[in-house]
Short mmCIF file of N, CA and C in Angstrom, two decimals:
data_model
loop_
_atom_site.label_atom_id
_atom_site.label_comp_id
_atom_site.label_asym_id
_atom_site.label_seq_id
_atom_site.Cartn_x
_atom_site.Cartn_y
_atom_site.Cartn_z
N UNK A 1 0.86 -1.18 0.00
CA UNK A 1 0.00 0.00 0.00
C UNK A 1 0.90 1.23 0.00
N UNK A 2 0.75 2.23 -0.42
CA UNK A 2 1.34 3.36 -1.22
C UNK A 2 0.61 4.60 -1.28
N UNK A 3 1.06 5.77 -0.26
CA UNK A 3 0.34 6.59 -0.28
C UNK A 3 1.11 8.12 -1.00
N UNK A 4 0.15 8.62 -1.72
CA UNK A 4 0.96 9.89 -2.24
C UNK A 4 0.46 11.21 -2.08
N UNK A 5 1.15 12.18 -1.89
CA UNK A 5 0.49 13.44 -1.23
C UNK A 5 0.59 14.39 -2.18
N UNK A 6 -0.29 15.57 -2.95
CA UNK A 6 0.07 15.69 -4.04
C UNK A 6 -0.52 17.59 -3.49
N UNK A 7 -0.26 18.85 -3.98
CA UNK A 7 -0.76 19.47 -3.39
C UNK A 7 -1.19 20.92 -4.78
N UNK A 8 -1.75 19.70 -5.60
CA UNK A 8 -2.59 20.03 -6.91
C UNK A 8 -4.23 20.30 -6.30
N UNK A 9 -4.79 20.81 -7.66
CA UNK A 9 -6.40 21.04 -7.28
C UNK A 9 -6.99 19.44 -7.48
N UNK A 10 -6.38 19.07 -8.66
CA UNK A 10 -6.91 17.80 -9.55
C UNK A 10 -5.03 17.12 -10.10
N UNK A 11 -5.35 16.22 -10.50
CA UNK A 11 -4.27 14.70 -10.46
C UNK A 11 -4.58 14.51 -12.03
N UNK A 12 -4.00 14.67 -13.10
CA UNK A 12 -4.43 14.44 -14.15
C UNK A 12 -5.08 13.00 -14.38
N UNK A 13 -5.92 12.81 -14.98
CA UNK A 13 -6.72 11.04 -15.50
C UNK A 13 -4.81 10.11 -15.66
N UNK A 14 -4.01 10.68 -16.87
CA UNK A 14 -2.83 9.90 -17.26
C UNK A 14 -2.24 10.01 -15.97
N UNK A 15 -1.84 10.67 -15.22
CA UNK A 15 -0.94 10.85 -13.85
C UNK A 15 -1.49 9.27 -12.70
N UNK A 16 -2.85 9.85 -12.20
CA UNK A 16 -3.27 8.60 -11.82
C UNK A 16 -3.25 6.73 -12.51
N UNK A 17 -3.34 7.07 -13.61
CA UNK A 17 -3.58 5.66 -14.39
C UNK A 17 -2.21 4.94 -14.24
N UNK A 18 -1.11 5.90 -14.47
CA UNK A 18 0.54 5.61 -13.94
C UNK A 18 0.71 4.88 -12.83
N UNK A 19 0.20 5.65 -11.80
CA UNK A 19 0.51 5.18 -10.54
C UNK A 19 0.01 4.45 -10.08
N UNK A 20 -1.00 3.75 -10.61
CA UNK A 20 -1.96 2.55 -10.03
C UNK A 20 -1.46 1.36 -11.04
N UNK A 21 -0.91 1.68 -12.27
CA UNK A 21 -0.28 0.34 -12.70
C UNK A 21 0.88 -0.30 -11.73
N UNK A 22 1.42 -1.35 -12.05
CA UNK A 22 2.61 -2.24 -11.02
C UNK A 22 1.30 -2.99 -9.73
N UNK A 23 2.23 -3.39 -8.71
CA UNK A 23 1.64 -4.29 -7.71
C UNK A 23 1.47 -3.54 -6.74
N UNK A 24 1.46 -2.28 -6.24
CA UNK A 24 1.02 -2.01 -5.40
C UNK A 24 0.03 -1.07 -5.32
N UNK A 25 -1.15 -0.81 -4.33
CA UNK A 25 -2.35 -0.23 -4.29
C UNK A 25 -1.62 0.89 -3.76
N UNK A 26 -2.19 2.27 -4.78
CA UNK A 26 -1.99 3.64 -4.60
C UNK A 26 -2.66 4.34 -4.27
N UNK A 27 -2.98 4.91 -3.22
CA UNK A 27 -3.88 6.24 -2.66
C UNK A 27 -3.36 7.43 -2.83
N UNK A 28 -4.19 8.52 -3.86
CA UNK A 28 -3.82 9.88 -3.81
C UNK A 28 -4.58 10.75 -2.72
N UNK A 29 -3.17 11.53 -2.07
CA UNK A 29 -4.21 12.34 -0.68
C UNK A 29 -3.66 13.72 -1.35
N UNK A 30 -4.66 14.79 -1.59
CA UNK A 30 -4.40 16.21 -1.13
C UNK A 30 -3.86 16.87 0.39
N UNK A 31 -3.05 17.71 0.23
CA UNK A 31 -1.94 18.33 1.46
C UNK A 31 -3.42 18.59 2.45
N UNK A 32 -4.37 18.57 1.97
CA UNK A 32 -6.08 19.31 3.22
C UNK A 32 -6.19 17.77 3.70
N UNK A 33 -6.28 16.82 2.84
CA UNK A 33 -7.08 15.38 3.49
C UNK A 33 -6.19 15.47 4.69
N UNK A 34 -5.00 15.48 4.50
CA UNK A 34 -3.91 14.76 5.57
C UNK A 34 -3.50 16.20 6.53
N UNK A 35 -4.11 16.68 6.26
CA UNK A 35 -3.66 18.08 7.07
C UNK A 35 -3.80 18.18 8.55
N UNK A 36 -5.08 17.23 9.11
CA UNK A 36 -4.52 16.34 10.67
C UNK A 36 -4.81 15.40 10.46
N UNK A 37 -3.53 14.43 11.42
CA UNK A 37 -3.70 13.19 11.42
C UNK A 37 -4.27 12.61 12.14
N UNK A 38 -5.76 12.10 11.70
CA UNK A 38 -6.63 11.92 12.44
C UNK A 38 -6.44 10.61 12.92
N UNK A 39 -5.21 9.51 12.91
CA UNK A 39 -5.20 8.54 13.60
C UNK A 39 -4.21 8.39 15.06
N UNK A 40 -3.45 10.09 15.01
CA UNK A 40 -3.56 10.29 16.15
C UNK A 40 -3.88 11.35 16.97
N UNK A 41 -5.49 11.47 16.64
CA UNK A 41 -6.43 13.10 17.20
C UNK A 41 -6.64 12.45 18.23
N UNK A 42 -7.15 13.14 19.36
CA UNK A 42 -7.17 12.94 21.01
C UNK A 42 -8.71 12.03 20.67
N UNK A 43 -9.63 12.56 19.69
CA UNK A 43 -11.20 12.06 19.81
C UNK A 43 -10.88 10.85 18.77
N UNK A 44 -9.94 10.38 17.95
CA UNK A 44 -10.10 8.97 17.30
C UNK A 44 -10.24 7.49 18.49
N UNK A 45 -10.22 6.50 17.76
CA UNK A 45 -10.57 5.70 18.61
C UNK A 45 -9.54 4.88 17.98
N UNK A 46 -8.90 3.52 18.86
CA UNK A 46 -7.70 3.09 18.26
C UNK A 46 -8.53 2.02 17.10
N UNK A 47 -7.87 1.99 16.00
CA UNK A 47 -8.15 1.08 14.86
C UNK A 47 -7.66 0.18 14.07
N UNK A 48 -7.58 -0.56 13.93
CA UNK A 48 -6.86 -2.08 13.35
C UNK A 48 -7.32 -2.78 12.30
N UNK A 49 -6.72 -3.03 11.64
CA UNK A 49 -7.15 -4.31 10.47
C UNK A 49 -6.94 -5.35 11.15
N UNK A 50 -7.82 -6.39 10.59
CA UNK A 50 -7.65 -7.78 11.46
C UNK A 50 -6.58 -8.42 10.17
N UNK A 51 -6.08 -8.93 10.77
CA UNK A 51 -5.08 -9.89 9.47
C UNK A 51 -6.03 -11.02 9.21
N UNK A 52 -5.70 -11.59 8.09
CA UNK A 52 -5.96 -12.58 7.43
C UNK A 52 -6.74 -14.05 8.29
N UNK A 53 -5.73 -14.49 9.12
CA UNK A 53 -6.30 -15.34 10.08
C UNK A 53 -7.25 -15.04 11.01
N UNK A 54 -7.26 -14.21 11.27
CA UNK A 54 -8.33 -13.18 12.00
C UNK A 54 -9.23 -13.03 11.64
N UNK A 55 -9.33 -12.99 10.55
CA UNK A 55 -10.89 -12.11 9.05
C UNK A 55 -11.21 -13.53 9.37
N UNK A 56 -10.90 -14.65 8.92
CA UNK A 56 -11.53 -15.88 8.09
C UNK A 56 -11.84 -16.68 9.85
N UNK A 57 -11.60 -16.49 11.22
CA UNK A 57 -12.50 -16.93 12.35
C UNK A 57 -13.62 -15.71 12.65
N UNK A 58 -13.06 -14.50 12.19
CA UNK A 58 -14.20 -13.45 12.06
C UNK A 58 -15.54 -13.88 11.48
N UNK A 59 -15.05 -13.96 9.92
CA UNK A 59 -16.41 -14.39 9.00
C UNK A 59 -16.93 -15.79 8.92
N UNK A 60 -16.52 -16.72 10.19
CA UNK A 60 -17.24 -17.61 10.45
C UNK A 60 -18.54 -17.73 11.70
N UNK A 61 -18.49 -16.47 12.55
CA UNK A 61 -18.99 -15.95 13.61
C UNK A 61 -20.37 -15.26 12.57
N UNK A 62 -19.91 -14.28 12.11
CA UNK A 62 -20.38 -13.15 11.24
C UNK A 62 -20.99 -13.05 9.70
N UNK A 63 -21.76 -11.95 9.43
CA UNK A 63 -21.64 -11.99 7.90
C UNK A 63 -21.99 -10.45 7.79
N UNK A 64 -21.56 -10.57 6.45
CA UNK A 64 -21.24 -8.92 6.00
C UNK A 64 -22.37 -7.99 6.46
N UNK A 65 -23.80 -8.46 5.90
CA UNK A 65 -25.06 -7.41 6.05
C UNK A 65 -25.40 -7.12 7.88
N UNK A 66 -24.70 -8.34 8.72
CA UNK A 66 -24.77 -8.22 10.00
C UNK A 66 -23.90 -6.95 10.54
N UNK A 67 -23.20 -6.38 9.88
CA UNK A 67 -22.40 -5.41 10.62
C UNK A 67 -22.33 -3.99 9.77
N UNK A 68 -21.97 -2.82 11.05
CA UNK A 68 -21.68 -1.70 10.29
C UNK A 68 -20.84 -1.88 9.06
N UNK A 69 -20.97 -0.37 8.19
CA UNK A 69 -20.27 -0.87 6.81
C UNK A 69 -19.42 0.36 7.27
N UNK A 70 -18.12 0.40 6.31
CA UNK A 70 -17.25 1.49 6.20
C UNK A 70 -16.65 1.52 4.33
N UNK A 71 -17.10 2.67 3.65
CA UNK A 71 -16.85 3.13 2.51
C UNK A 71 -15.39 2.58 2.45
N UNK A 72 -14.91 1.66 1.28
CA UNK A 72 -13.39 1.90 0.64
C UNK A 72 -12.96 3.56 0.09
N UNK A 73 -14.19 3.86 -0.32
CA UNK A 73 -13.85 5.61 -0.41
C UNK A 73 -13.45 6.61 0.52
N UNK A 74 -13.95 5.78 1.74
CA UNK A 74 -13.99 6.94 3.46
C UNK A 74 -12.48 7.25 3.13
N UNK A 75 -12.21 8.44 3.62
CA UNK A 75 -10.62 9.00 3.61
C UNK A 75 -9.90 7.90 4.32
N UNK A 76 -10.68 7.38 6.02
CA UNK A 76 -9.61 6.70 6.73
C UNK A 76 -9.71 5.22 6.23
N UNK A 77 -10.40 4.93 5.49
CA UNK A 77 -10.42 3.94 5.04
C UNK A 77 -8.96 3.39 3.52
N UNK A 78 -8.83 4.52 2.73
CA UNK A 78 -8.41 4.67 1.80
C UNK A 78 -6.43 4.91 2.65
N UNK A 79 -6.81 5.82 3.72
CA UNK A 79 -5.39 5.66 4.33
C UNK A 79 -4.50 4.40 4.91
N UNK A 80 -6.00 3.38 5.62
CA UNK A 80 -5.60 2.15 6.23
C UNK A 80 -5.30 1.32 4.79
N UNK A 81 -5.86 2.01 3.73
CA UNK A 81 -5.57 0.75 2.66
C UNK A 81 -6.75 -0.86 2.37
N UNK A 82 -8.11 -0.41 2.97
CA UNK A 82 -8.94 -1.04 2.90
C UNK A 82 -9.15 -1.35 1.95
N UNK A 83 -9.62 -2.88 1.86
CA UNK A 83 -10.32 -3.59 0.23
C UNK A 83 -11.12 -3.74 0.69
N UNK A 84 -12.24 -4.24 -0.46
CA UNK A 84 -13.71 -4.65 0.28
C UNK A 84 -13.84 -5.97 0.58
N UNK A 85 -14.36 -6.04 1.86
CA UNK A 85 -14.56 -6.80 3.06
C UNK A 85 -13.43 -7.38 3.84
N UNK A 86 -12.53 -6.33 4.11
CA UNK A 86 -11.92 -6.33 4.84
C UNK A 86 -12.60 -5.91 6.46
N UNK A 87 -11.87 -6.19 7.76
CA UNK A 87 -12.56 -5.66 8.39
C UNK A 87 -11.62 -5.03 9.78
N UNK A 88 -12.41 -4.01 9.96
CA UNK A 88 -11.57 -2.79 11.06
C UNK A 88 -12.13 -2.88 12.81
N UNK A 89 -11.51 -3.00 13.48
CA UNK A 89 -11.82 -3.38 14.43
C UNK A 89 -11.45 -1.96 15.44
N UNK A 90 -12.57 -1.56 16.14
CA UNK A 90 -12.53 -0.13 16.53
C UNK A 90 -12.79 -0.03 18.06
N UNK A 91 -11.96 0.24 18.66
CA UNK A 91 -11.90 0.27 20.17
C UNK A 91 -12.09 1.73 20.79
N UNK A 92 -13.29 1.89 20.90
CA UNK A 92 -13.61 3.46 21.72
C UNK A 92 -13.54 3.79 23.17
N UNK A 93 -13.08 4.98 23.46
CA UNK A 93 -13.21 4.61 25.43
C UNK A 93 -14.43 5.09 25.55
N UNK A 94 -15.04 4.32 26.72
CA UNK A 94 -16.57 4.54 27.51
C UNK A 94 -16.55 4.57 28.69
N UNK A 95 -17.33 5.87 28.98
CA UNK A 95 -17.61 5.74 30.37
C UNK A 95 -18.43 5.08 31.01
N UNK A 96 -19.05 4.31 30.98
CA UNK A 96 -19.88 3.28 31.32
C UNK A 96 -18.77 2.34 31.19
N UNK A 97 -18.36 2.14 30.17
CA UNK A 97 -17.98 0.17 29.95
C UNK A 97 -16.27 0.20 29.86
N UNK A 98 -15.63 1.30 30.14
CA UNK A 98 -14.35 1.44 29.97
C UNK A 98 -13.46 1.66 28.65
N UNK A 99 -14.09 0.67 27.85
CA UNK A 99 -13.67 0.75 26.49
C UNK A 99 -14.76 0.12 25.80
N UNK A 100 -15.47 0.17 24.31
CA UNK A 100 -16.42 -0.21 23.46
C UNK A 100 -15.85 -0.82 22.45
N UNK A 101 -16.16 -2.13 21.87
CA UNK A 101 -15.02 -2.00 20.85
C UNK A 101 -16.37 -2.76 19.58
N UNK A 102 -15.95 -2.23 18.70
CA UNK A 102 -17.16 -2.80 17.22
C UNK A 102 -16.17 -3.17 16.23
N UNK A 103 -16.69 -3.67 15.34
CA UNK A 103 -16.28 -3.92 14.17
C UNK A 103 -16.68 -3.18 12.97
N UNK A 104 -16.20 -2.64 11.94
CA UNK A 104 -16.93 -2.85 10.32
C UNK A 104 -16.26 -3.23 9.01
N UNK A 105 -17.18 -3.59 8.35
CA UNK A 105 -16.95 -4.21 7.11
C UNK A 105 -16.38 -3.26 6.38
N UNK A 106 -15.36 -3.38 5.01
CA UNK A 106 -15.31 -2.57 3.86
C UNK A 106 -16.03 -3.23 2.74
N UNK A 107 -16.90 -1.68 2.13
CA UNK A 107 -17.70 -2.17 0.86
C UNK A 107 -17.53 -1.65 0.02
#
């Protein structure tokens, strides 16, 4: 996964088509997307990809329409490098329960 920061209005069509050929998945961010890093803002919540072995005892518990969804388009989605149905595992603090933690799908 491959992220590029570019601090144009627009990315030409040929510019992009470049950078997404070869083996690795390319995300273009504008200098505003990334302008805070919202994975370490005081109000984010900590977030994880489950690896591989993880996903496949996941989606034996689970199924996709059972859970929140999260856009492959969402910015933080596109930063973690999400494919679809991958899944993010999101640990919030609570005052009630100490910590909350959910899951969602990529679609």
């Amino acid at each position: 996964h491959c992220i590029v920061v570019h601090n144009c209005e627009t990315v030409a069509s040929s510019a992009k088509k470049a950078l997404q050929n070869g083996s690795n998945r390319v995300e273009l961010f504008s200098q505003e997307e990334l302008s805070v890093n919202w994975m370490k803002h005081a109000s984010m919540p900590q977030v994880r990809v489950l690896s591989e072995p993880e996903k496949r005892v996941f989606y034996k518990k689970w199924k996709d329409s059972e859970l929140p969804a999260i856009s492959c388009q969402d910015p933080m989605a596109r930063y973690l490098g999400l494919v679809r149905r991958d899944v993010v595992k999101v640990v919030r603090k609570s005052e009630t329960a100490g910590e909350s933690v959910a899951f969602r799908v990529a679609y």
